[in-house]
PDB file of C-alpha atoms in Angstrom:
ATOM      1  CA  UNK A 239      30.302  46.347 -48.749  1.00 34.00           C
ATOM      2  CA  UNK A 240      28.284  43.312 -48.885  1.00 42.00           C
ATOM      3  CA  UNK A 241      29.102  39.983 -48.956  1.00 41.00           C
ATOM      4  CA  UNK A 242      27.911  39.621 -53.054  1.00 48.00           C
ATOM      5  CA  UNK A 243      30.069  42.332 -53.844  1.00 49.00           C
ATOM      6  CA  UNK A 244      33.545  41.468 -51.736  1.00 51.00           C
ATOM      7  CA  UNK A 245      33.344  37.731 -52.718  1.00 66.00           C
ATOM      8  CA  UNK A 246      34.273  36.578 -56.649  1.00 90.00           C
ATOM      9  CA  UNK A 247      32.267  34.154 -58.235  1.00 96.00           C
ATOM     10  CA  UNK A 248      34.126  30.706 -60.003  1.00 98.00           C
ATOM     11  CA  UNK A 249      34.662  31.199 -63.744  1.00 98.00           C
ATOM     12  CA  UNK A 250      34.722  28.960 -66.085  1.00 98.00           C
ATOM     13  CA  UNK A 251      38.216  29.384 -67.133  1.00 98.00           C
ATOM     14  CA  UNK A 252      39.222  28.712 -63.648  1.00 98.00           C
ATOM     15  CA  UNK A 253      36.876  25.227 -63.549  1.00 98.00           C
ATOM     16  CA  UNK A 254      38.667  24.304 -66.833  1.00 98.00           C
ATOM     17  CA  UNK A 255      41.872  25.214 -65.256  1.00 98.00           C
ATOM     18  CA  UNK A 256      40.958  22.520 -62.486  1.00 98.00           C
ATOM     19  CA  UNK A 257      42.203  19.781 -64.673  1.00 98.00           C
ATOM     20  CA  UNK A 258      44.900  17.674 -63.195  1.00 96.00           C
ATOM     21  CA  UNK A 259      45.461  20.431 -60.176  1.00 97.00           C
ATOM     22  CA  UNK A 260      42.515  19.687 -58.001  1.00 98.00           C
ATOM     23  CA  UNK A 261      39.142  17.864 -57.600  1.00 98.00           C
ATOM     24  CA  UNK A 262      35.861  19.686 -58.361  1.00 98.00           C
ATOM     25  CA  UNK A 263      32.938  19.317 -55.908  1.00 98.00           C
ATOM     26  CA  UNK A 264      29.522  20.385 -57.467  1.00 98.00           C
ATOM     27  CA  UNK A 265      25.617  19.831 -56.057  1.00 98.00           C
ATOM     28  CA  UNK A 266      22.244  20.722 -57.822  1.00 98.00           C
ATOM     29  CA  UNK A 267      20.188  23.824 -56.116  1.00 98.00           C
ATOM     30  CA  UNK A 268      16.825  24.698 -57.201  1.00 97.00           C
ATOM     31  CA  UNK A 269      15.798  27.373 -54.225  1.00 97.00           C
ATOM     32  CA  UNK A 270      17.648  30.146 -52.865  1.00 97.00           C
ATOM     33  CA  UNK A 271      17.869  28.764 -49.276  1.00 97.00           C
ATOM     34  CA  UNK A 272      19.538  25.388 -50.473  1.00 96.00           C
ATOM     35  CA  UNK A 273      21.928  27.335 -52.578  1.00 98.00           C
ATOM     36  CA  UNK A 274      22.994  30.062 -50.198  1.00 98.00           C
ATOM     37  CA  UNK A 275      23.754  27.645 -47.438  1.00 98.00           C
ATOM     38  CA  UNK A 276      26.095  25.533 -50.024  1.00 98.00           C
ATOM     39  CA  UNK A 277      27.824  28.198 -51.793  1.00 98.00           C
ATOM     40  CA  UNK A 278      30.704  28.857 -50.276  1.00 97.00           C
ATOM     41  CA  UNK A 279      31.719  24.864 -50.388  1.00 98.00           C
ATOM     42  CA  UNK A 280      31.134  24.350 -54.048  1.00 98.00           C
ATOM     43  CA  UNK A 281      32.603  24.997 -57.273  1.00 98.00           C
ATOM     44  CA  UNK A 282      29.465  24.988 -59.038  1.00 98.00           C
ATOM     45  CA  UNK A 283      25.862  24.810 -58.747  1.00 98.00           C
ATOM     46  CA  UNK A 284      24.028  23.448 -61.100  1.00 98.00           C
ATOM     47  CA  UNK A 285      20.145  24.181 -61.762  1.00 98.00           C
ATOM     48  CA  UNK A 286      19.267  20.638 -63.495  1.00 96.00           C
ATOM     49  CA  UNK A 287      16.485  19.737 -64.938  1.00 95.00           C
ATOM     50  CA  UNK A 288      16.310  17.216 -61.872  1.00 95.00           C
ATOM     51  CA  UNK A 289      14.012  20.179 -60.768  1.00 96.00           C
ATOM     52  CA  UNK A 290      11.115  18.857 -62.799  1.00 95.00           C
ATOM     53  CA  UNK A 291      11.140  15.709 -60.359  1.00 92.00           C
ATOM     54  CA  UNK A 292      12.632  17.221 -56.865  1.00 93.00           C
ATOM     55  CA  UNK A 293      10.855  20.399 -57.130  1.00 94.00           C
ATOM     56  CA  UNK A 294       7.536  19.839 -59.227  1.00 94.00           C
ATOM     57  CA  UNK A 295       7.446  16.119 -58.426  1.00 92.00           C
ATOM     58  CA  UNK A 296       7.087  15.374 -62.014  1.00 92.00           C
ATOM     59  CA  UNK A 297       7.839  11.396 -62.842  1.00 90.00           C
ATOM     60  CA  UNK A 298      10.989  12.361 -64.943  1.00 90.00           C
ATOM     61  CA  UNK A 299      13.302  15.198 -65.958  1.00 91.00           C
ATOM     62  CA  UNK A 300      11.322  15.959 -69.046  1.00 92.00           C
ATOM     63  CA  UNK A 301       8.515  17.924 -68.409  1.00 92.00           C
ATOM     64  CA  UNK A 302      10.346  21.417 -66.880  1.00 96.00           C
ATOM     65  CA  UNK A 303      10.655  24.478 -69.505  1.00 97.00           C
ATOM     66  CA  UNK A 304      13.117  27.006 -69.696  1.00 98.00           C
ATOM     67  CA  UNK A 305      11.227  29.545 -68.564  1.00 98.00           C
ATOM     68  CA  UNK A 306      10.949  27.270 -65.010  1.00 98.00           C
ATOM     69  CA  UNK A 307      14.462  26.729 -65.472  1.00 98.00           C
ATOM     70  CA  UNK A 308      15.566  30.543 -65.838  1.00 98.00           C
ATOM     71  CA  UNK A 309      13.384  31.552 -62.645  1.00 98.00           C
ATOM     72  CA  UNK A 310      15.038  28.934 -60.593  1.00 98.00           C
ATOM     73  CA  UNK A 311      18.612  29.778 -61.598  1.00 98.00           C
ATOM     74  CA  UNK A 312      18.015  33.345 -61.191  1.00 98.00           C
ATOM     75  CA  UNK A 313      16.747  32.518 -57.415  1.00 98.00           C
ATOM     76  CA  UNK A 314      19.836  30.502 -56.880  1.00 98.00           C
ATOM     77  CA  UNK A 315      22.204  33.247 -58.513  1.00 98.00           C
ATOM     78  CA  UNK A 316      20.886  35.791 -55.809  1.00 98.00           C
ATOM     79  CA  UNK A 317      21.599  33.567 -53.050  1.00 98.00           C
ATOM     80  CA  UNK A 318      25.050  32.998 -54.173  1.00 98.00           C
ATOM     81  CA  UNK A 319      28.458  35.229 -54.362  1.00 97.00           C
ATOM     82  CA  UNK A 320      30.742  32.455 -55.161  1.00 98.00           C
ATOM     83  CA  UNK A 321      30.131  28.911 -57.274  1.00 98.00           C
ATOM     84  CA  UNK A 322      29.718  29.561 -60.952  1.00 98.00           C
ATOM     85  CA  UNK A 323      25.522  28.771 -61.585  1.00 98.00           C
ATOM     86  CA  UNK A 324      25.388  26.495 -64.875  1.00 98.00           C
ATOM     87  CA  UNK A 325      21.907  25.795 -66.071  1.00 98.00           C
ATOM     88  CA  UNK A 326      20.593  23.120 -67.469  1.00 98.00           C
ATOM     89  CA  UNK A 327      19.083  23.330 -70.917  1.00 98.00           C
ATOM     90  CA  UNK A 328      15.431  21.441 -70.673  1.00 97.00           C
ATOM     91  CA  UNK A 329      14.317  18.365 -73.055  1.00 96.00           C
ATOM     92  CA  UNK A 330      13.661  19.844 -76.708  1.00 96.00           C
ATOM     93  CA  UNK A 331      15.157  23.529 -75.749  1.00 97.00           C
ATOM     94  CA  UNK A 332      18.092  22.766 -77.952  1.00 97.00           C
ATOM     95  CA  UNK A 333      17.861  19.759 -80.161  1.00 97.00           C
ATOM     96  CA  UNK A 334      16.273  21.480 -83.145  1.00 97.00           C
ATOM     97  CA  UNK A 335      18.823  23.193 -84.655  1.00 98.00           C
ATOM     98  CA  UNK A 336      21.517  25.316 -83.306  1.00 98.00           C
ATOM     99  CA  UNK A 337      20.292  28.637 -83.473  1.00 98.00           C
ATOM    100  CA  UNK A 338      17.005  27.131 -81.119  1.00 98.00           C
ATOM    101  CA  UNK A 339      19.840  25.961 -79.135  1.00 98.00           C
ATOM    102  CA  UNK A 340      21.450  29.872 -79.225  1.00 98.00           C
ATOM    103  CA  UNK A 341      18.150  31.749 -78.251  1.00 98.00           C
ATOM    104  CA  UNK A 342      17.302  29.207 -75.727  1.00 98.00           C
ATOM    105  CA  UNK A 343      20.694  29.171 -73.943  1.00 98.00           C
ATOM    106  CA  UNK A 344      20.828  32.864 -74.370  1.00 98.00           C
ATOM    107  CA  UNK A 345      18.002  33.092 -72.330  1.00 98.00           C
ATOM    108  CA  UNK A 346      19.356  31.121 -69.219  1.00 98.00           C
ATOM    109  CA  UNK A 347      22.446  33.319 -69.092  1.00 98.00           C
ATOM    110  CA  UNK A 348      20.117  36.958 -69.627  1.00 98.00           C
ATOM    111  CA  UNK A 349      16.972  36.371 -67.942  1.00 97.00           C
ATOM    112  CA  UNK A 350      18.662  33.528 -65.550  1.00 98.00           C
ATOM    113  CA  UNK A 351      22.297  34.958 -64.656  1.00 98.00           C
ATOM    114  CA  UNK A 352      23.246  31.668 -65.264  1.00 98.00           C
ATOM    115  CA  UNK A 353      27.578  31.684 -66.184  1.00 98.00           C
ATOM    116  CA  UNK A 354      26.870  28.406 -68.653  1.00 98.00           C
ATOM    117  CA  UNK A 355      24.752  26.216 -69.359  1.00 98.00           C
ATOM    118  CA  UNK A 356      24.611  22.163 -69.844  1.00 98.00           C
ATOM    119  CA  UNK A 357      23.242  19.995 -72.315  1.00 98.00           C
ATOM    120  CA  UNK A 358      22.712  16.302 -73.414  1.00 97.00           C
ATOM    121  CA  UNK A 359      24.224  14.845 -76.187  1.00 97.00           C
ATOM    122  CA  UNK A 360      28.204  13.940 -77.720  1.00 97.00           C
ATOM    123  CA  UNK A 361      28.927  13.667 -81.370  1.00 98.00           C
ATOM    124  CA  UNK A 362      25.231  13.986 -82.536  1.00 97.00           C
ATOM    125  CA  UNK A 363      25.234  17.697 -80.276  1.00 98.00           C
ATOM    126  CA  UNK A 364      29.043  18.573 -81.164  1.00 98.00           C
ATOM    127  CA  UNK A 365      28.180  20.753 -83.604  1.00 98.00           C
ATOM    128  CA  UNK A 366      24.837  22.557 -81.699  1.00 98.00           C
ATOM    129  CA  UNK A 367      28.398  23.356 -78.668  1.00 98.00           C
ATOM    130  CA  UNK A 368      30.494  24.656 -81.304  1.00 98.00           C
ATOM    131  CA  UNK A 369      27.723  26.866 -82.149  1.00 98.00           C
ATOM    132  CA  UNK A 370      26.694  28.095 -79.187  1.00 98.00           C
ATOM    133  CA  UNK A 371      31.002  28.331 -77.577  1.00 98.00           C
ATOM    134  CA  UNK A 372      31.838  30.588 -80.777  1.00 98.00           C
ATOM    135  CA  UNK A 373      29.005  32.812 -79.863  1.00 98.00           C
ATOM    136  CA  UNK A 374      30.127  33.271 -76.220  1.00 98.00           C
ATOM    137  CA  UNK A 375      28.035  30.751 -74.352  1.00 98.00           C
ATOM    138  CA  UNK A 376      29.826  27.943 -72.107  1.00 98.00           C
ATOM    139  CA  UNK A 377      28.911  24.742 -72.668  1.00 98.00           C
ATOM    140  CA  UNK A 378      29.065  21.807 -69.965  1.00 98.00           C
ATOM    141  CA  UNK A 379      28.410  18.844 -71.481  1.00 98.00           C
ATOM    142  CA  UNK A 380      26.784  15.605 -70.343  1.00 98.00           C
ATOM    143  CA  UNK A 381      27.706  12.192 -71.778  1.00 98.00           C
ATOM    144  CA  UNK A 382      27.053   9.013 -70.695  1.00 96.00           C
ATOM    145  CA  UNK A 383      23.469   7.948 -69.107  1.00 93.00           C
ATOM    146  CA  UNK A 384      21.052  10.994 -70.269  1.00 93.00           C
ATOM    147  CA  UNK A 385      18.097  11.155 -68.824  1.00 86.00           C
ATOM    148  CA  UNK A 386      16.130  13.007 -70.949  1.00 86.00           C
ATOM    149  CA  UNK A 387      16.970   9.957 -73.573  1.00 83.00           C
ATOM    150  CA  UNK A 388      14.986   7.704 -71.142  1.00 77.00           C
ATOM    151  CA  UNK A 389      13.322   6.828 -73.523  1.00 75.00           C
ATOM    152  CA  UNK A 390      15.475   5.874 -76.005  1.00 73.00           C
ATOM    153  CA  UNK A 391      17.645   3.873 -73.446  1.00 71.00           C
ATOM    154  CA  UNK A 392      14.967   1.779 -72.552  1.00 68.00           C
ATOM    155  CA  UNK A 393      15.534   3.314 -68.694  1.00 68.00           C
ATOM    156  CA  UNK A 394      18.166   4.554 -66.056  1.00 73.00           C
ATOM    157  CA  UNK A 395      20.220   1.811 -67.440  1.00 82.00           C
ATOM    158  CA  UNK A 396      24.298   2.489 -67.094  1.00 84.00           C
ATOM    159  CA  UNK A 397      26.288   3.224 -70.281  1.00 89.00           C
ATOM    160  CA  UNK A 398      29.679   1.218 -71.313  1.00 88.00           C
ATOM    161  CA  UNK A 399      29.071  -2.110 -69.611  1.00 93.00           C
ATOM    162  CA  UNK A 400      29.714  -3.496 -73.090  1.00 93.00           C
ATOM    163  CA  UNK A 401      31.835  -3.156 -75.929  1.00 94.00           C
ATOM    164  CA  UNK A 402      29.350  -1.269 -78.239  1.00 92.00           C
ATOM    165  CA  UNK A 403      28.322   1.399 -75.760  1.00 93.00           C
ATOM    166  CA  UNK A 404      31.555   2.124 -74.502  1.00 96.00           C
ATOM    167  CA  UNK A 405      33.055   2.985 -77.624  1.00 97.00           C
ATOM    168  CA  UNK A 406      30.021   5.397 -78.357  1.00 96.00           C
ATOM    169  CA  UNK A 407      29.972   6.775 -75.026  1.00 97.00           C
ATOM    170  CA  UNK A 408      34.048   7.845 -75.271  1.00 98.00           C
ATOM    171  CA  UNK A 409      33.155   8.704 -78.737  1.00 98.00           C
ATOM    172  CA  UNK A 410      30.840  11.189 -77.358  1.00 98.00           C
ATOM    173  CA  UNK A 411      33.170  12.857 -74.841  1.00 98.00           C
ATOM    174  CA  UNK A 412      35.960  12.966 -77.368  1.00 98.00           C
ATOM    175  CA  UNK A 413      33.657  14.960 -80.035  1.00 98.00           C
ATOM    176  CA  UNK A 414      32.449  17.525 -77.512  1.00 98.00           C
ATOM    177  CA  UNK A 415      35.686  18.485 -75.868  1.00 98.00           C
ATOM    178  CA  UNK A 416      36.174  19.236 -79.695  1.00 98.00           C
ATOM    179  CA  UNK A 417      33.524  21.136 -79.984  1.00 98.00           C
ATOM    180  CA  UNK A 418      34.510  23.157 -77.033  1.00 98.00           C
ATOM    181  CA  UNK A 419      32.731  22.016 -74.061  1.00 98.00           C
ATOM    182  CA  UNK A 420      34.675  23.199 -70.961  1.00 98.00           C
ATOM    183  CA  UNK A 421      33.708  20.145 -68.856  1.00 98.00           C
ATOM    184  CA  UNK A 422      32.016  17.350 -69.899  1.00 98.00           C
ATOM    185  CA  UNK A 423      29.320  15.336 -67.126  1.00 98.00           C
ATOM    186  CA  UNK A 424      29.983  11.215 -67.309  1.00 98.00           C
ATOM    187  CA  UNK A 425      26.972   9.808 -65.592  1.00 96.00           C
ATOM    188  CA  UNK A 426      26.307   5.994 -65.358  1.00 95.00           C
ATOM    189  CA  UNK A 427      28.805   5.068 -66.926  1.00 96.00           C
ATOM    190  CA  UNK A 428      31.510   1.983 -66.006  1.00 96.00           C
ATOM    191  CA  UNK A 429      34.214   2.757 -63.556  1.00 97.00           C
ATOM    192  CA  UNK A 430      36.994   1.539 -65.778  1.00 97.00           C
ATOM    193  CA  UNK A 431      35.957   3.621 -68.905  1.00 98.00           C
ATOM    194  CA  UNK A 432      35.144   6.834 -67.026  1.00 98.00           C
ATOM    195  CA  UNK A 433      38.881   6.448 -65.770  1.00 98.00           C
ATOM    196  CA  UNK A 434      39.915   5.553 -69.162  1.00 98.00           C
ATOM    197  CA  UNK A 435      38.131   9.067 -70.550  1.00 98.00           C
ATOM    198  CA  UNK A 436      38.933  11.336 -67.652  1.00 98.00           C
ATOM    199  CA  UNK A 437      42.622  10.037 -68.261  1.00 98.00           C
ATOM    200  CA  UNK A 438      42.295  10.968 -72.525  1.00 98.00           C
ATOM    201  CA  UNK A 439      40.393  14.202 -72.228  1.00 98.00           C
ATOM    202  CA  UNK A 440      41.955  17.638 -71.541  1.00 98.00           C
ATOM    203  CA  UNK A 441      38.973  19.090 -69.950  1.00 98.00           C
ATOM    204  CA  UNK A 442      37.395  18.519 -66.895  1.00 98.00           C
ATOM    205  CA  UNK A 443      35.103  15.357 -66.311  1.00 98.00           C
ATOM    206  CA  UNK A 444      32.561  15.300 -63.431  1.00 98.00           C
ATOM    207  CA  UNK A 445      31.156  12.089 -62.595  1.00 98.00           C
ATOM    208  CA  UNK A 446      27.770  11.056 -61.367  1.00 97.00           C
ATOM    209  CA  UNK A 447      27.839   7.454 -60.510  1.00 95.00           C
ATOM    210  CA  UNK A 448      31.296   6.679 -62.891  1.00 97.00           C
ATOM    211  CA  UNK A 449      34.813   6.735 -61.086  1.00 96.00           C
ATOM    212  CA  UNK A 450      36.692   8.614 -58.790  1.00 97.00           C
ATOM    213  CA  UNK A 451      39.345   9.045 -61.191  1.00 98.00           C
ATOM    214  CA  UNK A 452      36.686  11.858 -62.491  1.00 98.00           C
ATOM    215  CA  UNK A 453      37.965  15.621 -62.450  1.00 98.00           C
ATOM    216  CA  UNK A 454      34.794  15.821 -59.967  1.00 98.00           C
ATOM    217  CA  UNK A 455      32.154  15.110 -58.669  1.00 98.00           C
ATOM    218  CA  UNK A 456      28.675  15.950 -58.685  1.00 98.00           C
ATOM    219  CA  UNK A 457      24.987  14.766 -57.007  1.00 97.00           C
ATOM    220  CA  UNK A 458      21.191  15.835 -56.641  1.00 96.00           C
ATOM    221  CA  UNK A 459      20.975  17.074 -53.483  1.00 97.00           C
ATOM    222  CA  UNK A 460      18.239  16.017 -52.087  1.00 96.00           C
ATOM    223  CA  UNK A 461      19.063  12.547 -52.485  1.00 95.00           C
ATOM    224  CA  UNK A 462      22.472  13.098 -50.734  1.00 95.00           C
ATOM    225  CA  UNK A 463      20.724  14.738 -48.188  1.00 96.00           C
ATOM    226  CA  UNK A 464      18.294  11.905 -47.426  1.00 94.00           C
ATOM    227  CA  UNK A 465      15.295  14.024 -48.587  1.00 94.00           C
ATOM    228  CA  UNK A 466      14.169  12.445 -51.723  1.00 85.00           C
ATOM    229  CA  UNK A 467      12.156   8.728 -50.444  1.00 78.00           C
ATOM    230  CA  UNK A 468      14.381   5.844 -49.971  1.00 77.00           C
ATOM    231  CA  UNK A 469      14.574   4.650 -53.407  1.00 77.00           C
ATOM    232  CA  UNK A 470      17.878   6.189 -54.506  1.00 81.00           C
ATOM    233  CA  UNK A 471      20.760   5.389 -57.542  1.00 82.00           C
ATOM    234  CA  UNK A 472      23.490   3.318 -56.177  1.00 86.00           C
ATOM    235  CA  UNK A 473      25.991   5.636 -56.507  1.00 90.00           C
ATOM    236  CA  UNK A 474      24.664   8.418 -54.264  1.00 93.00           C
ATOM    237  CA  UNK A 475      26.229   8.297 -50.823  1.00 94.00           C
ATOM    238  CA  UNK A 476      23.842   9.826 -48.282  1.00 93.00           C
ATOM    239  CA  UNK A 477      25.798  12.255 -45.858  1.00 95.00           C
ATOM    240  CA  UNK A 478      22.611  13.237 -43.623  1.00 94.00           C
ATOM    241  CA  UNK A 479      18.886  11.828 -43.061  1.00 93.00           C
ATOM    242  CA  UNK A 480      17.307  15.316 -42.951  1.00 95.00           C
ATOM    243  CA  UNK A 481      13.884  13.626 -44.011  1.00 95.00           C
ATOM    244  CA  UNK A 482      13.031  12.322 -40.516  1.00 94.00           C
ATOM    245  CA  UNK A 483      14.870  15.612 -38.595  1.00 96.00           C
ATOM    246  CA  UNK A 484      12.126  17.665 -41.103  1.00 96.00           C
ATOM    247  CA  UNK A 485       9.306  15.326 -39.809  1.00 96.00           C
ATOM    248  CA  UNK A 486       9.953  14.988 -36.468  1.00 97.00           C
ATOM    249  CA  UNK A 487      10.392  19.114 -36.151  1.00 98.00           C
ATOM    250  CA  UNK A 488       6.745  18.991 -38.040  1.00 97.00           C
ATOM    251  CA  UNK A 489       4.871  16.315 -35.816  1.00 98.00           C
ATOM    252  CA  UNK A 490       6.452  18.313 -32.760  1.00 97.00           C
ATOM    253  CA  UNK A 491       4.772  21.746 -33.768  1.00 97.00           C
ATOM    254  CA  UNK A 492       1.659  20.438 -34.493  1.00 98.00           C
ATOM    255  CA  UNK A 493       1.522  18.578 -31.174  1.00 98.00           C
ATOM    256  CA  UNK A 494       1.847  21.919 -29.908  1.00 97.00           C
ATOM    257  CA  UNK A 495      -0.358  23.687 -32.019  1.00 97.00           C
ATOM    258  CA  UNK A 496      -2.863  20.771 -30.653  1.00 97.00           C
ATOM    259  CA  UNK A 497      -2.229  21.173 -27.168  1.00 97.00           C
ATOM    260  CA  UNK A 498      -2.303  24.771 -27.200  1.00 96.00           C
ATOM    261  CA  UNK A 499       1.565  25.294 -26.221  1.00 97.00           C
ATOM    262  CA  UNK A 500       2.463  27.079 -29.245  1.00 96.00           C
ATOM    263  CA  UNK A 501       2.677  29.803 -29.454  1.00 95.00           C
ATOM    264  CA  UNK A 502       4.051  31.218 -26.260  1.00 93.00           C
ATOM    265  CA  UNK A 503       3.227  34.973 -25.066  1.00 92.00           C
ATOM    266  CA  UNK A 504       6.778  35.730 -25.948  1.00 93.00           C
ATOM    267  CA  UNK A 505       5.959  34.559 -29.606  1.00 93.00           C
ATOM    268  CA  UNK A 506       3.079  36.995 -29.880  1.00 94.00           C
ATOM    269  CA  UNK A 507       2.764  41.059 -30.155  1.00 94.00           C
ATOM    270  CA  UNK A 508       1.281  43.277 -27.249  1.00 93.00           C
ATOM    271  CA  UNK A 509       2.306  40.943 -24.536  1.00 88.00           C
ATOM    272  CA  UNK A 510       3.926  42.336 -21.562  1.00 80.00           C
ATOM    273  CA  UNK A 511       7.101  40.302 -20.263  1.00 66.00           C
ATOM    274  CA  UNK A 512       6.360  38.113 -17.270  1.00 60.00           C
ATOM    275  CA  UNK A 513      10.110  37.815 -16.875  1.00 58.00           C
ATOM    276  CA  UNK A 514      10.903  39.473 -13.119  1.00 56.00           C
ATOM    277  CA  UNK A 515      12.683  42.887 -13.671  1.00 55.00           C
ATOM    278  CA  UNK A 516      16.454  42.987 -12.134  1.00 58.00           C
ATOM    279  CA  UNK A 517      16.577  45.593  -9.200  1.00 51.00           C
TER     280      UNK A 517
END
């Protein structure tokens, strides 16, 4: 029996069930070699549409398609046996109307193998979540600082640091635990008032530079990694410089591509041993 088939994935009932028992740890993945090597730590993995920049070194999060979105996920989702894979719904997959929403999000969990997907948006989107939860499709939603509202937002500015945006931005998590979101995402958003909301809300909250009164917690990974340049949010906490390890194990095989040292005779085909036999 293999290791896919003797290990159970997360569910989403069980994430929701997290509430108030235990803390939920959750990183993005875009390749199958990140995500097998952080599966069996993580509750879930989530395929965001941080891809666009990470992987495709695109200036901002929205430029990737679902299609790009559905073959990553599906490369992560064979590389993993046990966090649940939620996908993240790219910039104008969903906002249309509902049923765009449905066929789009469909598409993530048939073609993908995603277990849920997550999308932008609170009381304007409440009713695009109820659409898509009633027709069997869980919805993680994301409050707070959106990026794919960059735009809008004037920037990666943080949400609730005044009166008027922190009314709108509880306002927001309030209507989509409504609508049925099993978790909502609170990034950017002021310490006190993502306590205040992960203290009202019955689901789930996962924060991303908001409190550690969150239900969880979740990063990009390369940035946690120390892969992604030096320019990085304030709240990301780096936990390993693999940037300059990567570099230093490149300038050290080209040195010996160079000088001829690599490769070896034990590295190539044909080559008999010059290890001394035992008598």
């Amino acid at each position: 029996m293999s290791i896919h088939q003797s290990i159970k994935r997360v569910t989403v009932p069980q994430l929701k069930g997290c509430k108030g028992q235990r803390k939920i740890a959750a990183l993005t993945a875009h390749s199958s070699v990140f995500a097998s090597l952080m599966d069996e730590y993580l509750d879930f993995i989530l395929i965001g549409d941080s891809t666009a920049m990470v992987a495709y070194g695109l200036p901002n999060t929205l430029s990737i398609t679902v299609e790009q979105i559905a073959a990553h996920t599906a490369a992560v989702v064979r590389a993993t046996a046990h966090a649940c894979v939620v996908a993240d719904m790219p910039f104008g997959s969903y906002q249309k109307t509902p049923e765009q929403a449905f066929e789009n999000a469909a598409y993530l969990l048939s073609a993908g193998g995603a277990d849920a997907v997550k999308l932008e948006g609170g009381e304007i989107m409440a009713p695009t979540i109820e659409f898509l939860v009633k027709r069997g499709i869980p919805v993680l939603a994301h409050v707070g600082l959106m990026p794919q509202h960059v735009n809008t937002m004037g920037g990666y500015k943080a949400q609730g640091m005044d009166e008027a945006t922190g009314k709108q931005v509880l306002a927001d998590a309030v209507a989509v635990e409504r609508a049925g979101a099993f978790a909502v995402v609170l990034e950017g958003v002021k310490e006190e008032l993502a306590s205040a909301i992960s203290a009202k809300l019955g689901i789930p909250t996962i924060g991303i530079g908001a409190s550690v009164a969150c239900d969880g917690q979740i990063l990009v990974t390369e940035d946690m990694l120390g892969l992604n340049g030096e320019n990085v949010p304030r709240f990301v906490k780096r936990y390993a410089n693999l940037a300059s390890e990567v570099q230093h194990a490149v300038q050290r095989y080209a040195d010996e591509v160079r000088a001829g040292a690599f490769p070896e005779s034990k590295h190539c085909f044909g080559v008999k041993s010059t290890t001394p036999s035992k008598a």
